Tab-separated table of C-alpha atoms in Angstrom:
chain	number	residue	atom	x	y	z
A	1176	UNK	CA	123.498	169.812	158.528
A	1177	UNK	CA	126.870	168.570	159.586
A	1178	UNK	CA	128.742	171.698	158.602
A	1179	UNK	CA	128.928	175.274	159.726
A	1180	UNK	CA	128.038	178.112	157.450
A	1181	UNK	CA	130.465	180.900	156.994
A	1182	UNK	CA	129.929	183.707	159.432
A	1183	UNK	CA	127.258	181.912	161.377
A	1184	UNK	CA	128.369	180.882	164.805
A	1185	UNK	CA	124.774	179.861	165.424
A	1186	UNK	CA	124.714	176.984	163.013
A	1187	UNK	CA	128.041	175.694	164.115
A	1188	UNK	CA	127.134	175.588	167.745
A	1189	UNK	CA	123.687	174.258	167.187
A	1190	UNK	CA	125.140	171.389	165.265
A	1191	UNK	CA	127.472	170.704	168.160
A	1192	UNK	CA	124.633	170.618	170.602
A	1193	UNK	CA	122.737	168.262	168.369
A	1194	UNK	CA	125.657	165.901	168.231
A	1195	UNK	CA	126.486	166.520	164.583
A	1196	UNK	CA	130.121	166.571	163.526
A	1197	UNK	CA	130.164	170.296	163.153
A	1198	UNK	CA	133.879	170.494	163.563
A	1199	UNK	CA	134.600	168.156	160.699
A	1200	UNK	CA	134.187	170.565	157.811
A	1201	UNK	CA	133.978	174.252	157.349
A	1202	UNK	CA	132.935	175.828	154.080
A	1203	UNK	CA	135.363	178.431	152.865
A	1204	UNK	CA	133.787	181.829	152.376
A	1205	UNK	CA	131.603	181.322	149.354
A	1206	UNK	CA	133.356	178.150	148.370
A	1207	UNK	CA	133.726	174.447	149.059
A	1208	UNK	CA	134.267	172.920	152.463
A	1209	UNK	CA	137.804	172.668	153.713
A	1210	UNK	CA	139.146	170.623	156.606
A	1211	UNK	CA	139.885	172.183	159.970
A	1212	UNK	CA	143.433	171.692	161.133
A	1213	UNK	CA	144.091	169.510	164.147
A	1214	UNK	CA	145.464	171.401	167.127
A	1215	UNK	CA	148.692	170.290	168.799
A	1216	UNK	CA	146.938	169.024	171.886
A	1217	UNK	CA	147.305	165.587	173.412
A	1218	UNK	CA	144.510	163.677	175.131
A	1219	UNK	CA	145.556	162.542	178.591
A	1220	UNK	CA	143.844	160.308	181.116
A	1221	UNK	CA	142.009	162.435	183.605
A	1222	UNK	CA	140.912	162.398	186.393
A	1223	UNK	CA	142.749	159.847	188.493
A	1224	UNK	CA	140.346	156.915	188.897
A	1225	UNK	CA	139.014	156.160	192.363
A	1226	UNK	CA	140.222	153.095	194.228
A	1227	UNK	CA	137.721	150.318	194.770
A	1228	UNK	CA	137.358	148.358	198.014
A	1229	UNK	CA	139.541	145.738	196.378
A	1230	UNK	CA	142.343	148.250	196.260
A	1231	UNK	CA	142.405	148.566	192.504
A	1232	UNK	CA	141.394	151.489	190.248
A	1233	UNK	CA	137.706	151.735	189.345
A	1234	UNK	CA	135.994	154.037	186.861
A	1235	UNK	CA	134.215	157.193	187.950
A	1236	UNK	CA	130.447	156.879	187.879
A	1237	UNK	CA	129.734	160.228	186.322
A	1238	UNK	CA	126.132	160.609	185.184
A	1239	UNK	CA	125.962	162.970	182.209
A	1240	UNK	CA	128.819	165.421	182.701
A	1241	UNK	CA	127.151	168.658	181.669
A	1242	UNK	CA	129.792	171.242	182.451
A	1243	UNK	CA	133.314	171.895	183.646
A	1244	UNK	CA	135.085	174.995	184.977
A	1245	UNK	CA	138.450	176.074	186.309
A	1246	UNK	CA	138.438	177.791	189.693
A	1247	UNK	CA	140.510	180.757	190.804
A	1248	UNK	CA	142.574	178.273	192.817
A	1249	UNK	CA	143.417	176.365	189.672
A	1250	UNK	CA	141.290	173.349	190.522
A	1251	UNK	CA	138.735	171.921	188.113
A	1252	UNK	CA	135.012	171.652	188.860
A	1253	UNK	CA	133.156	168.809	187.181
A	1254	UNK	CA	129.375	169.113	187.138
A	1255	UNK	CA	127.430	165.923	186.561
A	1256	UNK	CA	123.838	164.772	186.972
A	1257	UNK	CA	124.255	162.291	189.741
A	1258	UNK	CA	125.162	161.954	193.405
A	1259	UNK	CA	127.686	164.549	194.612
A	1260	UNK	CA	126.977	166.633	191.497
A	1261	UNK	CA	129.916	169.000	191.962
A	1262	UNK	CA	133.327	167.344	192.108
A	1263	UNK	CA	136.493	169.366	192.504
A	1264	UNK	CA	139.770	167.955	191.225
A	1265	UNK	CA	143.330	169.132	191.198
A	1266	UNK	CA	144.695	169.575	187.714
A	1267	UNK	CA	146.689	166.387	188.195
A	1268	UNK	CA	143.337	164.625	188.489
A	1269	UNK	CA	143.247	163.885	192.209
A	1270	UNK	CA	139.926	164.470	193.921
A	1271	UNK	CA	139.782	167.431	196.304
A	1272	UNK	CA	136.171	167.293	197.450
A	1273	UNK	CA	132.607	166.804	196.288
A	1274	UNK	CA	129.437	168.631	197.211
A	1275	UNK	CA	126.095	169.822	195.963
A	1276	UNK	CA	123.720	167.055	197.013
A	1277	UNK	CA	120.202	168.450	197.285
A	1278	UNK	CA	121.145	171.667	195.530
A	1279	UNK	CA	119.797	170.827	192.084
A	1280	UNK	CA	116.226	170.080	191.182
A	1281	UNK	CA	115.116	166.611	190.233
A	1282	UNK	CA	113.440	167.828	187.087
A	1283	UNK	CA	114.650	166.675	183.706
A	1284	UNK	CA	114.583	168.875	180.606
A	1285	UNK	CA	112.868	166.917	177.872
A	1286	UNK	CA	111.893	167.541	174.299
A	1287	UNK	CA	108.221	167.930	173.453
A	1288	UNK	CA	106.904	165.432	170.944
A	1289	UNK	CA	106.624	166.986	167.492
A	1290	UNK	CA	102.877	166.482	167.272
A	1291	UNK	CA	102.512	168.976	170.162
A	1292	UNK	CA	104.741	171.646	168.677
A	1293	UNK	CA	103.448	175.133	167.975
A	1294	UNK	CA	105.378	177.810	166.080
A	1295	UNK	CA	105.514	180.247	168.961
A	1296	UNK	CA	106.297	177.862	171.814
A	1297	UNK	CA	109.408	176.146	172.993
A	1298	UNK	CA	109.961	172.570	171.966
A	1299	UNK	CA	111.262	171.840	175.445
A	1300	UNK	CA	109.748	171.402	178.843
A	1301	UNK	CA	110.721	169.596	182.042
A	1302	UNK	CA	109.338	166.582	183.824
A	1303	UNK	CA	109.417	166.248	187.592
A	1304	UNK	CA	108.732	163.652	190.228
A	1305	UNK	CA	109.153	160.015	189.277
A	1306	UNK	CA	109.832	160.985	185.666
A	1307	UNK	CA	112.685	163.224	186.704
A	1308	UNK	CA	116.032	162.215	188.149
A	1309	UNK	CA	118.391	163.297	190.904
A	1310	UNK	CA	120.543	166.343	190.149
A	1311	UNK	CA	119.373	166.373	186.535
A	1312	UNK	CA	118.964	170.122	186.896
A	1313	UNK	CA	122.723	170.490	186.789
A	1314	UNK	CA	123.317	172.322	183.531
A	1315	UNK	CA	126.249	174.687	183.824
A	1316	UNK	CA	129.047	175.680	186.187
A	1317	UNK	CA	131.002	178.883	185.699
A	1318	UNK	CA	133.615	180.748	187.707
A	1319	UNK	CA	133.583	184.534	187.540
A	1320	UNK	CA	136.702	186.720	187.561
A	1321	UNK	CA	136.391	187.206	191.311
A	1322	UNK	CA	136.468	183.453	191.906
A	1323	UNK	CA	132.788	182.979	192.706
A	1324	UNK	CA	131.151	179.777	191.468
A	1325	UNK	CA	127.897	179.955	189.520
A	1326	UNK	CA	125.624	176.961	189.092
A	1327	UNK	CA	122.689	176.856	186.669
A	1328	UNK	CA	119.763	174.599	187.581
A	1329	UNK	CA	117.736	174.541	184.357
A	1330	UNK	CA	114.530	172.776	185.464
A	1331	UNK	CA	114.823	174.477	188.857
A	1332	UNK	CA	114.623	177.854	187.050
A	1333	UNK	CA	117.354	179.186	189.289
A	1334	UNK	CA	121.011	180.207	189.216
A	1335	UNK	CA	123.183	180.132	192.316
A	1336	UNK	CA	126.182	182.291	193.058
A	1337	UNK	CA	128.498	180.666	195.592
A	1338	UNK	CA	131.724	181.954	197.008
A	1339	UNK	CA	134.917	180.009	196.425
A	1340	UNK	CA	134.167	177.872	199.475
A	1341	UNK	CA	130.784	176.854	198.130
A	1342	UNK	CA	128.596	179.045	200.336
A	1343	UNK	CA	125.601	180.601	198.581
A	1344	UNK	CA	125.871	184.371	198.416
A	1345	UNK	CA	123.223	185.215	195.828
A	1346	UNK	CA	120.693	183.624	193.521
A	1347	UNK	CA	118.919	184.686	190.372
A	1348	UNK	CA	115.424	183.417	189.703
A	1349	UNK	CA	113.119	181.663	192.119
A	1350	UNK	CA	113.633	177.986	192.663
A	1351	UNK	CA	110.756	175.964	191.273
A	1352	UNK	CA	108.970	179.006	189.827
A	1353	UNK	CA	109.024	179.430	186.062
A	1354	UNK	CA	108.357	182.723	184.368
A	1355	UNK	CA	109.640	185.363	182.022
A	1356	UNK	CA	109.815	188.303	184.372
A	1357	UNK	CA	112.870	190.141	185.638
A	1358	UNK	CA	113.294	187.722	188.538
A	1359	UNK	CA	112.056	184.475	186.989
A	1360	UNK	CA	113.414	182.124	184.346
A	1361	UNK	CA	112.007	179.335	182.252
A	1362	UNK	CA	114.644	176.591	182.067
A	1363	UNK	CA	117.769	178.806	182.017
A	1364	UNK	CA	120.936	177.412	180.487
A	1365	UNK	CA	124.007	179.542	181.184
A	1366	UNK	CA	125.504	182.613	182.807
A	1367	UNK	CA	128.401	184.824	181.696
A	1368	UNK	CA	130.242	187.826	183.048
A	1369	UNK	CA	131.001	191.143	181.407
A	1370	UNK	CA	134.281	193.003	181.973
A	1371	UNK	CA	132.399	195.594	184.038
A	1372	UNK	CA	130.915	192.983	186.336
A	1373	UNK	CA	127.467	192.750	184.815
A	1374	UNK	CA	125.885	189.326	184.351
A	1375	UNK	CA	124.140	187.740	181.399
A	1376	UNK	CA	121.809	184.753	181.538
A	1377	UNK	CA	120.576	182.670	178.640
A	1378	UNK	CA	116.947	181.732	179.272
A	1379	UNK	CA	116.982	179.179	177.697
A	1380	UNK	CA	114.976	176.045	176.927
A	1381	UNK	CA	111.603	177.488	177.871
A	1382	UNK	CA	112.121	181.109	176.936
A	1383	UNK	CA	114.381	182.451	174.223
A	1384	UNK	CA	116.053	185.510	175.596
A	1385	UNK	CA	119.225	186.875	177.098
A	1386	UNK	CA	118.794	188.768	180.365
A	1387	UNK	CA	121.319	191.262	181.744
A	1388	UNK	CA	121.808	191.999	185.456
A	1389	UNK	CA	124.043	194.261	187.452
A	1390	UNK	CA	126.800	192.643	189.456
A	1391	UNK	CA	124.521	192.628	192.510
A	1392	UNK	CA	121.686	190.928	190.651
A	1393	UNK	CA	119.530	193.908	189.686
A	1394	UNK	CA	117.621	193.412	186.428
A	1395	UNK	CA	118.851	195.740	183.692
A	1396	UNK	CA	117.504	194.643	180.333
A	1397	UNK	CA	116.751	191.709	178.078
A	1398	UNK	CA	116.442	190.854	174.406
A	1399	UNK	CA	115.336	188.026	172.192
A	1400	UNK	CA	112.293	185.869	171.697
A	1401	UNK	CA	111.508	182.552	170.059
A	1402	UNK	CA	111.661	182.559	166.310
A	1403	UNK	CA	113.819	182.862	163.271
A	1404	UNK	CA	113.533	186.578	162.673
A	1405	UNK	CA	115.925	189.369	163.533
A	1406	UNK	CA	116.926	189.294	167.177
A	1407	UNK	CA	115.163	185.997	167.739
A	1408	UNK	CA	116.564	182.732	169.033
A	1409	UNK	CA	115.997	179.043	168.549
A	1410	UNK	CA	117.626	177.864	171.745
A	1411	UNK	CA	120.134	180.136	173.476
A	1412	UNK	CA	122.181	177.427	175.136
A	1413	UNK	CA	125.526	178.899	176.120
A	1414	UNK	CA	126.986	182.337	176.563
A	1415	UNK	CA	130.341	184.088	176.488
A	1416	UNK	CA	131.371	187.708	176.740
A	1417	UNK	CA	134.557	188.945	175.086
A	1418	UNK	CA	137.013	191.535	176.357
A	1419	UNK	CA	135.049	194.328	174.644
A	1420	UNK	CA	131.840	193.260	176.350
A	1421	UNK	CA	130.249	191.737	173.277
A	1422	UNK	CA	127.931	188.848	173.976
A	1423	UNK	CA	127.973	185.628	171.986
A	1424	UNK	CA	125.300	182.995	172.398
A	1425	UNK	CA	125.543	179.673	170.615
A	1426	UNK	CA	122.248	180.015	168.847
A	1427	UNK	CA	122.727	183.674	168.036
A	1428	UNK	CA	124.259	184.655	164.761
A	1429	UNK	CA	127.552	186.462	164.733
A	1430	UNK	CA	125.629	189.652	164.154
A	1431	UNK	CA	123.760	189.065	167.353
A	1432	UNK	CA	127.056	188.323	168.989
A	1433	UNK	CA	128.087	191.891	168.292
A	1434	UNK	CA	125.179	193.240	170.284
A	1435	UNK	CA	126.100	196.029	172.606
A	1436	UNK	CA	126.174	195.218	176.275
A	1437	UNK	CA	124.882	198.660	177.065
A	1438	UNK	CA	121.519	198.603	175.373
A	1439	UNK	CA	119.104	196.109	173.992
A	1440	UNK	CA	118.151	198.138	170.948
A	1441	UNK	CA	121.207	197.296	168.941
A	1442	UNK	CA	120.670	193.621	169.640
A	1443	UNK	CA	117.414	193.697	167.721
A	1444	UNK	CA	119.360	194.364	164.592
A	1445	UNK	CA	121.023	190.962	164.714
A	1446	UNK	CA	120.554	188.795	161.688
A	1447	UNK	CA	117.946	186.075	162.063
A	1448	UNK	CA	119.145	182.793	163.497
A	1449	UNK	CA	118.600	180.026	161.018
A	1450	UNK	CA	118.757	177.169	163.474
A	1451	UNK	CA	116.143	175.137	165.251
A	1452	UNK	CA	116.277	173.917	168.844
A	1453	UNK	CA	118.795	171.303	169.802
A	1454	UNK	CA	118.902	168.911	172.710
A	1455	UNK	CA	120.506	168.602	176.129
B	1433	UNK	CA	136.679	182.208	176.041
B	1434	UNK	CA	140.459	181.981	175.837
B	1435	UNK	CA	142.900	184.644	176.947
B	1436	UNK	CA	143.498	185.558	173.300
B	1437	UNK	CA	139.747	186.017	172.698
B	1438	UNK	CA	138.819	182.824	170.963
B	1439	UNK	CA	135.868	180.593	171.703
B	1440	UNK	CA	135.844	176.858	172.261
B	1441	UNK	CA	132.697	175.270	170.866
B	1442	UNK	CA	133.019	171.689	171.883
B	1443	UNK	CA	136.391	170.572	170.567
B	1444	UNK	CA	136.572	173.292	167.917
B	1445	UNK	CA	138.407	176.552	168.536
B	1446	UNK	CA	136.977	179.565	166.718
B	1447	UNK	CA	137.643	183.225	166.197
B	1448	UNK	CA	134.994	185.612	167.427
B	1449	UNK	CA	133.423	185.682	163.966
B	1450	UNK	CA	132.847	181.940	164.191
B	1451	UNK	CA	135.642	180.919	161.850
B	1452	UNK	CA	137.265	177.662	163.000
B	1453	UNK	CA	140.925	177.921	163.942
B	1454	UNK	CA	141.492	174.261	164.725
B	1455	UNK	CA	140.057	171.303	166.478
B	1456	UNK	CA	141.060	168.771	169.080
B	1457	UNK	CA	142.056	165.523	167.504
B	1458	UNK	CA	139.993	162.915	169.330
B	1459	UNK	CA	136.721	161.169	168.656
B	1460	UNK	CA	133.578	162.765	169.976
B	1461	UNK	CA	135.049	166.114	170.921
B	1462	UNK	CA	132.745	168.165	168.714
B	1463	UNK	CA	129.695	167.062	170.647
B	1464	UNK	CA	130.926	168.147	174.065
B	1465	UNK	CA	128.307	169.847	176.239
B	1466	UNK	CA	130.739	171.975	178.235
B	1467	UNK	CA	134.272	173.308	177.854
B	1468	UNK	CA	136.817	174.895	180.187
B	1469	UNK	CA	140.316	176.102	179.439
B	1470	UNK	CA	143.166	177.019	181.766
B	1471	UNK	CA	145.563	179.925	181.353
B	1472	UNK	CA	148.225	177.444	180.284
B	1473	UNK	CA	146.031	176.135	177.485
B	1474	UNK	CA	144.775	172.880	178.945
B	1475	UNK	CA	141.282	172.084	177.688
B	1476	UNK	CA	138.635	170.106	179.544
B	1477	UNK	CA	135.560	168.793	177.754
B	1478	UNK	CA	132.386	167.759	179.580
B	1479	UNK	CA	130.646	164.917	177.813
B	1480	UNK	CA	127.051	163.879	178.424
B	1481	UNK	CA	128.250	160.348	177.843
B	1482	UNK	CA	129.675	160.545	181.363
B	1483	UNK	CA	133.327	161.344	180.852
B	1484	UNK	CA	135.660	164.314	181.076
B	1485	UNK	CA	138.380	164.633	178.459
B	1486	UNK	CA	141.547	166.597	179.203
B	1487	UNK	CA	143.812	167.878	176.446
B	1488	UNK	CA	147.242	169.380	177.049
B	1489	UNK	CA	149.116	171.517	174.514
B	1490	UNK	CA	152.258	169.893	173.160
């Protein structure tokens, strides 16, 4: 399934997550596939490589770069699954600082072998201890309109809100505690911000729901469950909110993306996702 | 989400209905795990392969 179906953001994004060349072709509405135009963007070398002890440039040792975000100061946060998991660079590529050691869990999200699959359960879990790895919980970094930094630790089942200086000011979920309640997650994947300040969380690998919170972290509502029916998700992996407050999740269909931010009821009318879980 | 209300999905830019508008012209961009865009249109792609790609509008 290397192509995206017309009107289905879900399939397109799922294919991306699965590493398929989803951007290569796009079927015209009801017709044959047509190529997508190249954008007038130029790839540049970035960031500036570090200098080795020999005084010469050396490559960065990023371990799985999972996310990137632009701060309110105009710097760029790079989130990777290794030592110093959060690295902040100027836009010219020079390193500003690094931080985050010990913040993320050492669990590793992993696919469940097919012979253990059941129709109603997630195909993902997490391994911890020796089977895990340092900072492998690092899944997403976002910056809200007020300049706060949000970090999603998927296998840690927790989302941190930090101020622009990196000090924790709030957290959603309970670190190391999985669940599907109003204050627990099961391998969450992303967080997004509505124009009115409310928060949305995709939860995620273990659950299959979107949860809405007030700006101060009070649970408001949720929708979605695992499946392929109306209002159901395969793997809600990322999340964006547009200027009108409509929520789009990569595994949701475009109908689901039009769900109201005010109530959950309209979200149940979303067309069924036709995708299956992807990786990473 | 861009300032003009489009969505980057990996290296592919889409309208809110999912229709592709264009794509970044470099190998491997469609499989990016994370994306960020600046107000001036620079695009950063996070790759699980261990690199960050930066694209600047021409």
